[in-house]
Amino acid sequence: MMAASLAETNGDFYNTNGTQNGSSKPLLELYVKASGIDSRRIGACIFCQEFWMELYALYEVGVVRVEVKTVNVNSEVFKKNFLGAQPPIMIEEEK
C-alpha cells in the first residue's frame, strides 16, 4: 500500500470484478513497474509479467478478482521516498 500511495498508480488498468454464489471473491492487487514510455502500461519486468500471468489464470477460473496497478518508478515522489532503498514487493493486510 505504501508504494501505491507514494507513487503514481493507475487503478483502472486491468480491473476485474465479480461475485460467486453470493460471496465475494478475494481481491488481489498487483503493483508493477510502469513502462518508461507510457505510465499506464506494464513495463518490461519479467517478474511482474510472470505474476500477472499467474493471477490472470486464477481470475479465468473464477477464484479471485485481480487489480493491476502501475507504479512510475521515475517519478520524483517515488525517488524521494525510496532513494537508495528497495521498495516493498509484497504487502499483506491482516484482518
XYZ file of N, CA and C in Angstrom:
285
model
N 0.821 -1.180 0.000
C 0.000 0.000 0.000
C 0.867 1.246 0.000
N 2.007 1.185 0.662
C 2.871 2.350 0.752
C 3.355 2.782 -0.624
N 3.787 1.828 -1.445
C 4.268 2.171 -2.777
C 3.158 2.784 -3.615
N 1.950 2.310 -3.423
C 0.834 2.828 -4.208
C 0.502 4.259 -3.829
N 0.564 4.563 -2.544
C 0.194 5.909 -2.133
C 1.298 6.915 -2.417
N 2.527 6.458 -2.507
C 3.636 7.367 -2.737
C 3.932 7.566 -4.216
N 3.678 6.572 -5.012
C 3.988 6.657 -6.432
C 2.706 6.863 -7.233
N 2.884 7.175 -8.497
C 1.727 7.348 -9.364
C 1.199 5.975 -9.742
N -0.076 5.754 -9.523
C -0.677 4.478 -9.886
C -1.880 4.718 -10.769
N -2.229 3.705 -11.504
C -3.396 3.751 -12.377
C -4.251 2.536 -12.064
N -5.208 2.689 -11.171
C -6.027 1.574 -10.733
C -7.034 1.091 -11.753
N -7.238 1.837 -12.840
C -8.241 1.424 -13.812
C -7.650 0.514 -14.888
N -6.440 0.038 -14.721
C -5.772 -0.806 -15.705
C -5.957 -2.262 -15.317
N -6.611 -3.041 -16.143
C -6.869 -4.458 -15.908
C -7.686 -4.708 -14.650
N -8.742 -3.963 -14.450
C -9.630 -4.223 -13.316
C -10.552 -5.377 -13.659
N -10.740 -6.294 -12.730
C -11.688 -7.381 -12.906
C -12.480 -7.524 -11.626
N -13.783 -7.639 -11.742
C -14.645 -7.721 -10.567
C -15.605 -8.886 -10.711
N -16.192 -9.293 -9.591
C -17.210 -10.330 -9.679
C -17.518 -10.952 -8.337
N -18.651 -11.625 -8.305
C -19.028 -12.380 -7.119
C -19.397 -13.775 -7.555
N -19.294 -14.713 -6.627
C -19.595 -16.094 -6.949
C -20.470 -16.672 -5.848
N -21.642 -17.175 -6.197
C -22.579 -17.782 -5.255
C -22.910 -16.860 -4.082
N -23.063 -15.575 -4.340
C -23.437 -14.647 -3.294
C -22.290 -14.183 -2.410
N -21.146 -14.835 -2.470
C -19.998 -14.404 -1.659
C -18.978 -13.741 -2.576
N -18.308 -12.743 -2.047
C -17.352 -12.031 -2.892
C -16.026 -12.776 -2.938
N -15.394 -12.711 -4.079
C -14.086 -13.343 -4.263
C -13.026 -12.445 -3.645
N -11.916 -13.013 -3.198
C -10.847 -12.167 -2.659
C -10.248 -11.291 -3.752
N -9.874 -10.088 -3.367
C -9.272 -9.149 -4.305
C -7.760 -9.187 -4.144
N -7.046 -9.429 -5.233
C -5.587 -9.401 -5.236
C -5.139 -8.182 -6.026
N -4.273 -7.371 -5.417
C -3.730 -6.195 -6.091
C -2.271 -6.459 -6.421
N -1.913 -6.248 -7.673
C -0.534 -6.435 -8.117
C 0.005 -5.086 -8.562
N 1.061 -4.626 -7.901
C 1.709 -3.366 -8.257
C 2.915 -3.697 -9.119
N 2.934 -3.165 -10.340
C 4.008 -3.476 -11.276
C 4.689 -2.201 -11.743
N 5.907 -2.360 -12.193
C 6.676 -1.234 -12.724
C 6.023 -0.765 -14.024
N 5.838 0.540 -14.128
C 5.218 1.108 -15.326
C 6.227 1.181 -16.466
N 5.722 1.230 -17.666
C 6.553 1.387 -18.850
C 7.232 2.753 -18.828
N 8.424 2.829 -19.387
C 9.134 4.100 -19.452
C 8.509 5.070 -20.432
N 7.748 4.565 -21.393
C 7.127 5.401 -22.415
C 5.749 5.880 -21.978
N 4.938 4.966 -21.464
C 3.570 5.274 -21.057
C 3.350 4.724 -19.654
N 3.074 5.584 -18.690
C 2.959 5.139 -17.294
C 1.697 4.329 -17.024
N 0.814 4.190 -18.007
C -0.394 3.378 -17.835
C -0.193 1.941 -18.285
N 0.944 1.636 -18.881
C 1.211 0.285 -19.375
C 2.209 -0.432 -18.477
N 2.129 -1.754 -18.477
C 3.062 -2.564 -17.701
C 4.438 -2.481 -18.351
N 5.466 -2.290 -17.523
C 6.830 -2.157 -18.015
C 7.471 -3.500 -18.336
N 8.722 -3.448 -18.718
C 9.475 -4.630 -19.126
C 10.119 -5.295 -17.914
N 9.300 -5.827 -17.039
C 9.773 -6.526 -15.842
C 9.266 -7.963 -15.935
N 10.175 -8.908 -16.123
C 9.738 -10.294 -16.333
C 9.063 -10.877 -15.096
N 9.460 -10.430 -13.913
C 8.834 -10.937 -12.692
C 7.390 -10.447 -12.582
N 7.169 -9.171 -12.885
C 5.808 -8.618 -12.854
C 4.921 -9.315 -13.872
N 5.452 -9.560 -15.062
C 4.663 -10.205 -16.106
C 4.346 -11.651 -15.747
N 5.286 -12.321 -15.075
C 5.042 -13.697 -14.646
C 3.921 -13.750 -13.604
N 3.979 -12.856 -12.612
C 2.915 -12.809 -11.605
C 1.582 -12.448 -12.243
N 1.597 -11.529 -13.211
C 0.362 -11.140 -13.887
C -0.260 -12.338 -14.598
N 0.549 -13.142 -15.281
C 0.016 -14.311 -15.986
C -0.588 -15.312 -15.006
N 0.073 -15.530 -13.869
C -0.449 -16.474 -12.880
C -1.748 -15.967 -12.252
N -1.802 -14.678 -11.928
C -3.030 -14.123 -11.354
C -4.168 -14.121 -12.364
N -3.851 -13.868 -13.632
C -4.891 -13.872 -14.654
C -5.464 -15.278 -14.836
N -4.614 -16.291 -14.699
C -5.099 -17.669 -14.782
C -6.073 -17.960 -13.637
N -5.772 -17.466 -12.434
C -6.687 -17.635 -11.300
C -8.001 -16.890 -11.532
N -7.912 -15.719 -12.165
C -9.122 -14.959 -12.492
C -9.971 -15.713 -13.519
N -9.326 -16.291 -14.502
C -10.044 -17.009 -15.563
C -10.857 -18.177 -15.020
N -10.348 -18.872 -14.006
C -11.098 -19.994 -13.443
C -12.089 -19.538 -12.376
N -12.136 -18.227 -12.104
C -13.137 -17.674 -11.207
C -12.808 -17.756 -9.730
N -11.530 -17.822 -9.391
C -11.136 -17.958 -7.993
C -10.976 -16.608 -7.303
N -10.448 -15.609 -8.014
C -10.133 -14.313 -7.403
C -10.517 -13.169 -8.330
N -10.537 -11.964 -7.746
C -10.604 -10.730 -8.522
C -9.193 -10.168 -8.556
N -8.821 -9.508 -9.645
C -7.454 -9.019 -9.811
C -7.476 -7.550 -10.206
N -6.617 -6.759 -9.556
C -6.386 -5.368 -9.943
C -4.893 -5.191 -10.150
N -4.519 -4.729 -11.323
C -3.116 -4.448 -11.615
C -2.940 -2.941 -11.640
N -1.988 -2.454 -10.858
C -1.725 -1.021 -10.781
C -0.275 -0.775 -11.163
N -0.077 0.190 -12.035
C 1.282 0.508 -12.455
C 1.876 1.568 -11.542
N 3.175 1.439 -11.283
C 3.897 2.375 -10.424
C 5.017 2.991 -11.248
N 5.013 4.310 -11.348
C 6.036 5.022 -12.104
C 7.257 5.215 -11.209
N 8.293 4.398 -11.422
C 9.492 4.472 -10.581
C 10.370 5.662 -10.931
N 10.065 6.365 -12.003
C 10.835 7.546 -12.394
C 10.231 8.846 -11.873
N 9.126 8.757 -11.146
C 8.501 9.976 -10.626
C 9.335 10.530 -9.473
N 9.240 11.832 -9.270
C 10.003 12.490 -8.205
C 9.560 12.008 -6.824
N 8.271 11.756 -6.651
C 7.759 11.281 -5.365
C 8.370 9.927 -5.020
N 8.409 9.032 -5.993
C 8.971 7.700 -5.765
C 10.460 7.792 -5.451
N 11.194 8.582 -6.216
C 12.636 8.723 -5.990
C 12.927 9.313 -4.615
N 12.129 10.286 -4.200
C 12.347 10.940 -2.910
C 12.140 9.967 -1.746
N 11.134 9.119 -1.843
C 10.799 8.223 -0.740
C 11.578 6.918 -0.730
N 12.095 6.493 -1.870
C 12.800 5.221 -1.926
C 14.234 5.370 -2.420
N 14.846 6.517 -2.235
C 16.215 6.744 -2.676
C 17.165 5.806 -1.931
N 17.824 4.934 -2.660
C 18.789 4.013 -2.070
C 18.180 2.857 -1.306
N 16.890 2.679 -1.384
C 16.228 1.592 -0.658
C 15.407 0.749 -1.623
N 15.218 -0.489 -1.266
C 14.373 -1.365 -2.066
C 12.911 -1.100 -1.712
N 12.079 -0.804 -2.690
C 10.649 -0.630 -2.395
C 10.027 -1.972 -2.018
N 8.939 -1.956 -1.263
C 8.302 -3.219 -0.863
C 7.761 -3.956 -2.074
N 7.873 -5.288 -2.033
C 7.381 -6.072 -3.159
C 6.142 -6.881 -2.807
N 5.884 -7.059 -1.505
C 4.697 -7.812 -1.116
C 4.115 -7.201 0.144
N 2.824 -6.983 0.123
C 2.153 -6.375 1.261
C 0.947 -7.228 1.600
N 0.817 -7.615 2.853
C -0.333 -8.391 3.297
C -1.092 -7.589 4.332
N -2.392 -7.587 4.201
C -3.246 -6.906 5.161
C -3.856 -7.942 6.076
N -3.659 -7.789 7.376
C -4.244 -8.730 8.327
C -5.646 -8.273 8.692
N -6.531 -9.227 8.827
C -7.919 -8.899 9.162
C -8.257 -9.421 10.527
